[in-house]
Structures are given as C-alpha cells and as structure tokens.
Coordinates of C-alpha atoms and ligand atoms in Angstrom, one line a residue:
M1 CA -27.7 -115.1 15.2
T2 CA -30.4 -118.4 14.1
A3 CA -28.9 -121.3 12.7
P4 CA -27.8 -121.5 8.8
L5 CA -30.9 -122.5 6.5
K6 CA -29.9 -125.4 4.6
L7 CA -30.6 -126.4 1.0
G8 CA -30.5 -129.4 -0.8
I9 CA -30.6 -128.4 -4.4
A10 CA -31.8 -131.2 -7.1
G11 CA -30.8 -130.6 -10.8
L12 CA -27.6 -128.5 -11.5
G13 CA -28.1 -127.4 -14.8
T14 CA -27.6 -123.7 -15.7
V15 CA -30.2 -122.6 -13.2
G16 CA -29.0 -124.6 -10.3
A17 CA -25.1 -123.5 -11.0
G18 CA -26.5 -119.7 -11.4
L19 CA -28.2 -120.2 -7.9
V20 CA -24.9 -121.4 -6.1
R21 CA -23.1 -118.6 -7.7
L22 CA -25.6 -116.1 -6.5
L23 CA -25.5 -117.5 -3.0
T24 CA -21.7 -117.5 -3.1
D25 CA -21.2 -114.4 -4.2
N26 CA -23.7 -112.5 -2.2
R27 CA -23.2 -114.6 1.3
E28 CA -22.1 -111.7 3.4
H29 CA -24.9 -109.3 2.5
L30 CA -27.6 -112.0 2.5
T31 CA -26.4 -113.2 5.8
I32 CA -26.5 -109.5 7.4
A33 CA -30.0 -108.9 5.7
L34 CA -31.5 -112.3 6.7
G35 CA -29.7 -112.7 10.3
R36 CA -28.7 -116.1 9.4
E37 CA -26.6 -118.0 6.5
I38 CA -28.1 -119.8 3.8
V39 CA -25.8 -122.7 2.8
V40 CA -25.9 -125.1 0.0
A41 CA -25.7 -128.5 2.2
A42 CA -26.4 -131.4 -0.3
V43 CA -26.8 -131.3 -4.2
S44 CA -28.3 -134.3 -6.8
A45 CA -27.7 -134.1 -10.3
R46 CA -28.0 -137.0 -13.3
D47 CA -23.9 -136.7 -14.0
R48 CA -21.7 -136.2 -10.9
S49 CA -18.6 -135.7 -13.1
K50 CA -19.8 -132.9 -15.3
P51 CA -17.7 -129.6 -14.9
R52 CA -19.9 -126.9 -13.4
D53 CA -18.9 -123.3 -12.6
C54 CA -19.8 -123.1 -9.4
D55 CA -18.2 -124.2 -5.8
L56 CA -19.9 -127.3 -4.4
S57 CA -16.8 -128.5 -2.4
K58 CA -19.2 -128.4 0.8
A59 CA -22.1 -129.9 -0.4
V60 CA -23.2 -133.8 0.4
W61 CA -23.8 -135.5 -3.0
F62 CA -27.0 -137.5 -3.4
D63 CA -27.3 -139.9 -6.5
D64 CA -31.2 -140.2 -5.7
P65 CA -33.1 -136.8 -5.7
V66 CA -35.9 -138.4 -3.7
A67 CA -33.5 -139.5 -0.9
L68 CA -32.2 -136.0 -1.0
A69 CA -35.5 -134.6 -0.7
M70 CA -36.4 -136.4 2.5
S71 CA -33.0 -135.8 3.8
P72 CA -33.2 -134.6 7.7
D73 CA -30.0 -132.5 6.8
I74 CA -32.0 -130.0 4.6
D75 CA -34.4 -127.4 5.3
I76 CA -35.5 -126.4 2.1
F77 CA -35.8 -128.8 -1.1
V78 CA -34.7 -126.8 -4.2
E79 CA -36.2 -128.6 -7.2
L80 CA -34.4 -127.6 -10.5
I81 CA -35.1 -130.9 -12.5
G82 CA -38.0 -130.1 -14.5
G83 CA -41.0 -131.8 -16.1
D84 CA -44.5 -132.5 -14.8
E85 CA -44.0 -136.3 -13.7
G86 CA -41.0 -138.5 -13.0
P87 CA -38.6 -137.5 -10.2
A88 CA -39.4 -134.0 -10.1
R89 CA -43.0 -135.0 -9.0
V90 CA -41.8 -137.7 -6.7
A91 CA -39.2 -135.6 -4.9
V92 CA -41.4 -132.5 -4.6
E93 CA -44.0 -134.7 -3.0
A94 CA -41.3 -136.9 -0.8
A95 CA -40.0 -133.4 0.6
L96 CA -43.4 -132.1 1.3
K97 CA -44.6 -135.4 3.1
A98 CA -41.1 -135.2 4.9
G99 CA -41.9 -131.8 6.1
R100 CA -39.1 -129.9 4.1
H101 CA -40.0 -126.4 2.5
V102 CA -40.0 -126.7 -1.1
V103 CA -38.8 -124.0 -3.9
T104 CA -39.4 -124.8 -7.3
A105 CA -39.0 -123.4 -11.0
N106 CA -41.0 -126.0 -12.4
K107 CA -43.9 -124.6 -14.5
A108 CA -45.4 -128.0 -16.0
L109 CA -45.5 -129.4 -12.5
L110 CA -47.3 -126.8 -10.9
A111 CA -49.4 -126.3 -14.0
R112 CA -50.7 -130.0 -13.7
H113 CA -50.6 -130.8 -10.1
G114 CA -50.1 -127.3 -8.4
V115 CA -53.3 -127.7 -6.4
A116 CA -52.5 -131.4 -5.0
L117 CA -49.1 -130.3 -4.1
A118 CA -50.3 -126.9 -2.2
G119 CA -52.6 -129.4 -0.5
L120 CA -49.8 -131.3 0.8
A121 CA -47.6 -128.3 1.8
E122 CA -50.6 -127.1 3.7
E123 CA -51.0 -130.4 5.8
S124 CA -47.3 -130.3 6.4
H125 CA -47.3 -126.3 7.3
C126 CA -44.5 -126.3 4.5
A127 CA -43.6 -123.6 2.3
L128 CA -44.1 -124.1 -1.8
D129 CA -42.7 -121.3 -3.5
F130 CA -42.2 -121.0 -7.5
E131 CA -41.4 -117.4 -8.4
A132 CA -39.2 -118.7 -11.1
A133 CA -41.7 -120.8 -12.7
V134 CA -43.3 -117.9 -14.7
A135 CA -41.4 -115.4 -16.6
G136 CA -38.0 -116.0 -15.5
G137 CA -36.6 -113.1 -13.4
I138 CA -39.8 -110.9 -13.3
P139 CA -41.4 -110.8 -9.7
I140 CA -44.7 -111.5 -10.8
I141 CA -45.7 -114.1 -8.5
K142 CA -44.7 -111.9 -5.1
T143 CA -46.2 -108.8 -6.9
L144 CA -49.8 -110.9 -7.2
R145 CA -49.3 -112.6 -3.9
E146 CA -48.2 -109.5 -1.8
S147 CA -48.5 -106.2 -3.7
L148 CA -51.6 -106.6 -5.0
L149 CA -53.6 -108.5 -2.7
G150 CA -56.0 -105.3 -2.2
N151 CA -56.8 -105.3 -5.8
R152 CA -59.5 -107.1 -7.7
I153 CA -57.7 -108.3 -10.7
E154 CA -59.7 -108.0 -14.0
R155 CA -57.1 -109.2 -16.4
I156 CA -53.7 -110.6 -16.6
Y157 CA -51.8 -111.1 -19.8
G158 CA -48.4 -111.3 -21.3
I159 CA -45.6 -112.1 -23.4
L160 CA -44.6 -115.6 -21.3
N161 CA -42.4 -117.3 -23.7
G162 CA -39.4 -115.9 -24.6
T163 CA -38.4 -118.4 -27.7
C164 CA -41.4 -116.9 -29.5
N165 CA -40.9 -113.5 -28.8
F166 CA -37.4 -113.9 -30.4
I167 CA -39.0 -115.6 -33.5
L168 CA -41.7 -113.2 -34.2
T169 CA -39.5 -110.0 -33.3
K170 CA -36.9 -111.5 -36.1
M171 CA -39.3 -112.2 -38.4
Q172 CA -40.6 -108.9 -38.4
E173 CA -37.3 -107.0 -38.1
E174 CA -35.2 -109.2 -40.4
S175 CA -37.8 -110.2 -42.5
R176 CA -36.8 -113.9 -42.0
P177 CA -38.9 -117.1 -42.5
F178 CA -40.2 -118.9 -39.3
G179 CA -38.2 -122.1 -39.6
E180 CA -34.8 -120.3 -40.0
V181 CA -35.3 -118.4 -37.0
L182 CA -36.3 -121.3 -34.9
A183 CA -33.0 -123.0 -35.9
E184 CA -31.6 -119.9 -34.6
A185 CA -33.4 -119.8 -31.3
Q186 CA -32.5 -123.7 -30.5
R187 CA -28.8 -122.7 -31.3
L188 CA -29.1 -120.0 -29.0
G189 CA -30.5 -122.4 -26.3
Y190 CA -33.7 -120.5 -25.8
A191 CA -36.1 -122.9 -27.1
E192 CA -37.2 -125.9 -24.6
A193 CA -35.9 -129.4 -25.3
D194 CA -38.9 -130.2 -27.1
P195 CA -39.6 -126.9 -29.0
T196 CA -43.1 -127.7 -29.7
F197 CA -43.6 -126.7 -26.2
D198 CA -42.5 -123.3 -26.8
I199 CA -43.6 -122.7 -30.5
G200 CA -47.2 -124.6 -30.0
G201 CA -48.1 -122.2 -26.9
F202 CA -47.8 -125.2 -24.1
D203 CA -45.0 -123.4 -22.2
A204 CA -46.8 -120.0 -22.1
A205 CA -49.7 -122.0 -21.1
H206 CA -48.4 -123.6 -18.3
K207 CA -47.3 -120.2 -17.0
L208 CA -50.5 -118.7 -17.6
A209 CA -52.2 -121.7 -15.7
I210 CA -50.4 -120.4 -12.4
L211 CA -51.0 -117.0 -13.1
T212 CA -54.9 -117.3 -13.7
S213 CA -55.0 -119.0 -10.4
L214 CA -53.2 -116.4 -8.4
A215 CA -55.0 -113.8 -10.2
F216 CA -58.5 -115.1 -9.8
G217 CA -58.6 -117.3 -6.8
T218 CA -59.2 -120.2 -8.7
E219 CA -58.1 -124.1 -9.0
V220 CA -55.0 -124.2 -11.5
A221 CA -56.7 -125.7 -14.7
F222 CA -54.0 -126.1 -17.6
D223 CA -56.5 -128.0 -19.5
E224 CA -59.2 -125.2 -19.7
I225 CA -56.8 -123.0 -21.7
H226 CA -57.4 -122.4 -25.1
V227 CA -53.7 -122.9 -26.7
E228 CA -52.8 -121.7 -30.2
G229 CA -49.2 -121.8 -31.5
I230 CA -47.2 -119.3 -33.7
E231 CA -46.5 -122.1 -36.4
K232 CA -49.4 -120.5 -38.7
I233 CA -48.2 -116.9 -38.7
T234 CA -46.6 -116.1 -42.2
Q235 CA -44.4 -113.1 -43.5
A236 CA -47.5 -111.8 -45.1
D237 CA -49.2 -111.4 -41.7
I238 CA -46.1 -109.5 -40.1
T239 CA -45.7 -107.4 -43.2
A240 CA -49.8 -106.7 -43.0
A241 CA -49.7 -106.1 -39.2
D242 CA -47.0 -103.5 -39.6
E243 CA -48.7 -101.6 -42.6
L244 CA -52.1 -101.8 -40.2
G245 CA -50.0 -100.1 -37.5
Y246 CA -49.7 -103.6 -35.3
R247 CA -47.0 -106.1 -34.0
I248 CA -47.8 -109.6 -33.3
K249 CA -46.8 -111.2 -30.2
L250 CA -47.7 -114.5 -28.7
L251 CA -49.8 -113.5 -25.5
G252 CA -51.2 -115.4 -22.7
V253 CA -54.2 -113.4 -21.6
A254 CA -56.8 -114.5 -18.5
L255 CA -59.6 -112.1 -17.8
R256 CA -63.0 -112.3 -16.1
A257 CA -65.5 -112.8 -19.2
P258 CA -68.8 -111.3 -19.0
S259 CA -70.7 -114.5 -18.4
G260 CA -68.9 -114.9 -15.0
G261 CA -66.2 -117.5 -16.4
I262 CA -62.6 -117.0 -16.7
E263 CA -61.4 -116.6 -20.5
A264 CA -57.9 -118.0 -20.5
R265 CA -56.3 -118.1 -24.1
V266 CA -52.7 -118.5 -25.4
H267 CA -52.4 -117.4 -29.3
P268 CA -50.9 -115.0 -31.6
T269 CA -52.3 -111.8 -30.9
M270 CA -52.0 -108.0 -32.9
V271 CA -51.0 -105.4 -30.4
P272 CA -50.7 -101.8 -31.3
K273 CA -47.3 -100.8 -32.6
H274 CA -46.9 -97.9 -30.3
S275 CA -48.2 -100.0 -27.0
A276 CA -45.6 -100.9 -24.4
I277 CA -45.9 -104.4 -24.8
A278 CA -45.1 -104.2 -28.6
E279 CA -41.8 -102.6 -28.1
V280 CA -40.8 -106.0 -25.8
S281 CA -39.0 -107.7 -28.3
G282 CA -36.3 -110.8 -28.5
V283 CA -36.7 -113.2 -25.6
T284 CA -37.6 -110.6 -23.1
N285 CA -40.8 -111.3 -21.1
C286 CA -43.4 -108.9 -19.8
V287 CA -46.7 -109.1 -17.7
A288 CA -49.3 -106.9 -17.4
V289 CA -52.2 -106.9 -14.7
D290 CA -55.2 -104.8 -14.4
G291 CA -56.0 -104.3 -10.9
D292 CA -59.1 -102.3 -9.9
R293 CA -57.2 -99.9 -7.6
V294 CA -53.8 -100.0 -9.1
G295 CA -54.6 -99.9 -12.5
T296 CA -52.4 -101.4 -15.2
L297 CA -49.0 -102.5 -14.3
L298 CA -46.3 -103.6 -16.7
L299 CA -43.4 -105.6 -15.6
V300 CA -40.6 -106.3 -18.2
G301 CA -37.7 -108.5 -17.8
P302 CA -35.6 -111.6 -18.5
G303 CA -37.9 -114.7 -19.1
A304 CA -35.2 -117.2 -18.8
G305 CA -31.4 -117.5 -18.1
S306 CA -29.1 -118.6 -15.3
E307 CA -28.9 -115.6 -13.7
A308 CA -32.2 -114.0 -13.6
T309 CA -33.7 -117.2 -12.9
A310 CA -31.4 -118.1 -10.1
S311 CA -32.3 -114.5 -8.8
A312 CA -36.1 -115.5 -8.7
V313 CA -35.4 -119.0 -7.1
A314 CA -33.1 -116.7 -4.4
S315 CA -36.1 -114.5 -3.7
D316 CA -38.5 -117.7 -2.6
I317 CA -35.3 -119.0 -0.4
I318 CA -35.2 -115.5 1.2
D319 CA -39.1 -115.5 2.0
I320 CA -38.6 -118.7 3.9
A321 CA -35.4 -117.7 5.7
R322 CA -37.7 -114.4 6.8
G323 CA -40.5 -117.1 8.0
G324 CA -42.7 -117.3 4.7
G325 CA -46.1 -118.1 5.6
V326 CA -48.3 -117.1 2.5
P327 CA -50.1 -119.9 1.0
P328 CA -48.7 -121.3 -2.6
F329 CA -51.7 -120.2 -4.6
I330 CA -52.7 -117.0 -1.6
V331 CA -55.4 -118.8 -0.1
P332 CA -55.8 -122.1 1.5
V333 CA -56.6 -124.8 -0.9
A334 CA -60.0 -125.3 0.4
H335 CA -60.8 -121.5 -0.8
L336 CA -59.6 -122.1 -4.4
K337 CA -63.1 -121.5 -6.5
P338 CA -63.3 -124.1 -9.1
H339 CA -61.9 -122.9 -12.7
R340 CA -65.3 -121.9 -14.7
R341 CA -64.1 -121.9 -18.4
A342 CA -65.8 -119.0 -20.7
E343 CA -65.8 -120.6 -24.2
I344 CA -63.5 -119.1 -26.5
G345 CA -66.7 -118.6 -28.6
E346 CA -67.6 -115.7 -26.2
H347 CA -64.5 -114.1 -26.5
Q348 CA -65.3 -110.0 -27.7
G349 CA -62.9 -108.1 -29.4
A350 CA -61.5 -107.3 -32.8
Y351 CA -59.9 -109.3 -35.5
Y352 CA -57.4 -109.4 -38.4
V353 CA -58.4 -111.6 -40.8
R354 CA -56.4 -112.3 -44.1
L355 CA -57.8 -113.9 -47.3
S356 CA -57.0 -115.2 -50.7
V357 CA -59.5 -114.1 -52.6
Y358 CA -60.2 -114.9 -56.2
D359 CA -60.1 -111.7 -58.1
K360 CA -63.4 -112.1 -59.7
P361 CA -66.6 -109.8 -59.8
G362 CA -68.8 -110.1 -57.0
A363 CA -66.2 -111.9 -54.6
M364 CA -65.7 -109.0 -52.2
A365 CA -69.0 -108.3 -52.0
A366 CA -69.9 -111.7 -51.3
I367 CA -67.5 -111.7 -48.6
A368 CA -68.5 -108.3 -47.0
K369 CA -72.1 -109.9 -46.8
R370 CA -70.9 -113.0 -44.8
M371 CA -69.5 -110.7 -42.3
G372 CA -72.6 -108.3 -42.7
D373 CA -75.1 -111.5 -42.0
R374 CA -73.4 -112.0 -38.7
G375 CA -73.4 -108.6 -37.5
V376 CA -69.4 -108.3 -38.1
S377 CA -68.6 -104.4 -39.0
L378 CA -65.3 -103.9 -40.9
E379 CA -63.2 -101.2 -40.0
S380 CA -60.3 -101.5 -42.9
I381 CA -59.9 -103.4 -46.0
V382 CA -56.9 -103.6 -48.1
Q383 CA -56.5 -105.6 -51.4
R384 CA -53.2 -106.1 -52.8
R385 CA -52.6 -107.4 -56.3
T386 CA -50.6 -110.7 -56.1
K387 CA -47.0 -110.8 -57.5
S388 CA -47.9 -112.4 -60.7
A389 CA -50.5 -109.2 -61.5
L390 CA -48.0 -106.4 -61.0
P391 CA -47.5 -104.5 -64.2
G392 CA -44.1 -105.9 -65.4
A393 CA -44.0 -108.9 -64.0
S394 CA -43.6 -112.0 -66.1
G395 CA -47.3 -113.0 -66.9
G396 CA -48.4 -109.4 -67.3
R397 CA -51.1 -108.7 -65.1
G398 CA -51.6 -112.3 -63.9
A399 CA -54.6 -114.5 -64.9
P400 CA -58.0 -113.1 -64.2
G401 CA -59.2 -114.8 -61.0
A402 CA -56.0 -115.6 -59.6
P403 CA -56.0 -114.9 -55.9
A404 CA -55.5 -111.5 -54.5
T405 CA -54.5 -111.0 -50.6
V406 CA -57.2 -109.2 -48.9
T407 CA -56.6 -107.9 -45.4
L408 CA -59.7 -107.1 -42.9
I409 CA -59.8 -105.3 -39.7
T410 CA -62.9 -105.7 -37.7
H411 CA -64.7 -103.8 -35.1
E412 CA -65.4 -105.7 -31.8
T413 CA -67.3 -108.9 -32.4
T414 CA -67.7 -112.3 -31.2
E415 CA -65.5 -115.0 -31.7
E416 CA -68.6 -117.2 -32.6
A417 CA -69.6 -114.4 -35.0
I418 CA -66.2 -114.4 -36.8
R419 CA -65.6 -117.8 -36.8
G420 CA -69.3 -118.5 -38.4
A421 CA -68.5 -115.8 -41.2
L422 CA -65.4 -117.2 -42.3
E423 CA -66.6 -120.5 -42.3
A424 CA -69.4 -119.2 -44.8
I425 CA -66.8 -117.6 -46.8
E426 CA -64.5 -120.3 -47.2
S427 CA -67.9 -122.4 -48.3
D428 CA -68.9 -120.0 -51.0
G429 CA -65.6 -120.7 -52.6
N430 CA -64.0 -117.3 -53.2
V431 CA -60.8 -118.2 -51.4
S432 CA -58.0 -120.1 -52.3
E433 CA -56.9 -121.3 -48.9
K434 CA -58.4 -121.3 -45.5
P435 CA -58.5 -117.6 -43.9
Q436 CA -56.1 -116.4 -41.5
M437 CA -57.6 -114.7 -38.6
I438 CA -55.5 -113.2 -35.4
R439 CA -57.3 -111.5 -32.5
I440 CA -56.5 -107.9 -31.5
E441 CA -56.1 -107.5 -27.8
A442 CA -57.5 -104.4 -26.6
M443 CA -55.3 -102.5 -24.1
Ligands
LIG1 N1 -38.4 -121.9 -23.1 C1 -38.7 -120.9 -22.2 C2 -38.9 -119.9 -23.2 C3 -37.8 -120.8 -21.2 O1 -38.6 -119.8 -24.4 O2 -39.5 -118.6 -22.8 C4 -38.5 -120.2 -20.1 O3 -39.4 -120.8 -19.5

C-alpha cells in the first residue's frame, strides 16, 4: 500500500470539522478505494480551545496557518479560512511555492487571484482544486473539467446563492417582506458574515467568475461581471411575476454573446413558473449548462452546509490521492484567453417592467409610444387600480391622477432599447417612481 496522504487543514469551522468527520467515518472505504490512507496530520485555527465535534487527537496544532502551509510534514494544504486577502491568500501562495498541493473552498480568493494562483501551481507542479468554492456540494467543477470537456459550452447559469434563494422563496410562499426574511436567514446561519455579499449578488458573482473561466477557457474576471442584488425586489414584483406565470430568482448567467464577447451577469431574473429551475427553492442551489453535444444539464443540490461542502472538499483530496493532473482552470494558464466583456446593453431578451403610472388620459399611450419608438414590442400589459381606487376603500375611487400599477412584458429586445424607453418614460413625467425592470431568462 502507498504511503498515507497527509493533510494540513487551516480553518476548523463547520466545513473543516465536517471534513474531519467525513474522513474519520469513511476511512475504511476510502483507504480501500484509493489504496492509501488519508490522515489529518496537522491543523490550524484561530481558537485552539473551542470545542469541535470531530477527533483531532492525532493532528499537530499550528498557531500560524502559513507555517502549516509550508510544513514538510503535509502533502496537501486544505484552506478553509476564507477571504480574498490576508492569511488565506498568504498561506495558499506559501503552500504552492513550497510544493504542497492545495485544496480550497475559497470562492473570493479564486475569483480575485485565480489565474495568478493557477500559475504558481503550474510552476510547482502542484494541484490547486476548488470543487467546494462553487455551489457547495454540487460537483460542477469536475463536471466542467472532466465530464463536459468534449462539449463547446454555450451558456452556464444557475442559482448560486442559497441566502437569496431562501429570501425570494419565502417572500413568494409566505408573502413576507424582504427585511424580515433576511433576518431569518441570518438567524439560521445561511448568510455570509456581511450579508450584503449575499443580497448584493457579490457571492454569486464570485462563483460565476470561476464558472465562466471554466466554461469558456477565459481568464477569471470578477470585475467584468454585471452585478445587481435582490434588494430592489418588492412583494408587488413577486405577486405580479406569479400572476404572469413566472418566479423571480437571483441567477448568475454567462454566455457567448453574438458580438463574440462573454456576457456575464448576476441579477434578479424571471424564469417560467413551470421550469425546473423555478422549482429550486429555499437554500438549494443549481447550475444549468448548455453544451453543444449533451444539450442542457441541470445539477441541483445543497449550496452550503457543513457535510455537503465537506463532501466537495473531500472529492478534491480524493482526486489528488489518485494522481490528479488536471490544470486548475482546465487549460494551462498561458492558454487561457483574455475575458472580452460583452456590455450589458447588448443583452437580448424579454423584460418585465413595473410602472407606477398617473391615471390620466394619454399616459398609457405615451408609454406605449416610447416603447414603440425604440422598437420594443409589448407582449402583455396589465393595469391594476391602486388600493385607494378600489370601490369601498376609504377615499372612494381615489383621486383622479393617483398612480396605478402597470406591469408589462416585452417581446425580445435589447437592453439598450428598453433602458432608453424607460428613461424617456420617466422624463415624460407620467410615472410617480423609478420604473422596475427585471430580465426574463429564456430556457
Ligand atoms: N452565503 C452563501 C450562500 C454560502 O448563501 O449561498 C455558500 O457560499
């Protein structure tokens, strides 16, 4: 039997402890399957005295994760510290320079420094594996690196943030306001330490940056992603989407644009209510891949959590135990193409628009004209009376000119056209607030 594979794990939070448990519980099976034992040789964490639900009795303790990363007594440095700078980055760089393989769950680190780290890994002939960095337990990295390598990927998209999906699901199913459901997500421990990372779309964008590189063979380019969060989604949008046959999801989408660039975007998106992706609810994640040979695949599963994320980390360790050998971003760094951004104005698709329109003669006609002037064709228009205008409501039928809610669905158009139309509608003075616009993803 080959010599044991020795791990040094930095970061013993829920994922680190889950990994140690997984390796303990499945030791026999893994040893037989791999022909060698995997041992947790050394560990490092901020607080040594913290009780942890896993057996670390045989591991050497390091106060300094960087010293652990460079230790000659480990084969793989497992980075579970998190953060795109600071100890995580320093330790991963040190490990690679010292010739240690690296397994990490750190999406922010890879989104920011993935290409440079892959270069270091190449120079040292080391592995840099990160299955757990995207969509938790879903094996999407291996799917792209291995199973779909014979395909040209046209589009990759998915629900990449469990917190946002939890919030949008609860808002839809329980008609509860955004702030209240966010507080619940934080109580349940789903949200990042800074929840603006989740609700602002940045966590999903980190993951999309990694997926985009793997799918299209381009350099990782987090700053080239168009990012919008879910803060602006109201109960009115959730209800209108339902009535029109849609659900609202925060999607990360990357595709080959007709102009030849890569369109990469994270934003609230309407998806048909009866599509498979619409059924993905709560904290569950999913990733869909459109390949030219395989067609569309949809992988659904837990996007976070101790055991599921540990499962993904373990799969990278298992790959290395078997000999590894796949470059971090599939092709050698020198062959990664520059990321050429397709501007969001080029985006082509249908749109949902919600307007608060002053209820006066000619207002709708003016709105329709502004759309028509830019070649935007309307598929449906629904006008609802405001509450104060409902018969029997106090104030009778409401003051003439009080705003009514108008929801529109457009046929496919360009983002430039719809933005231009909405700017003109706003400046005409027929609406009482900024128009709401949500992209509809074709599937
Ligand atoms: N905060 C993240 C989420 C955790 O909600 O999906 C996993 O990255």
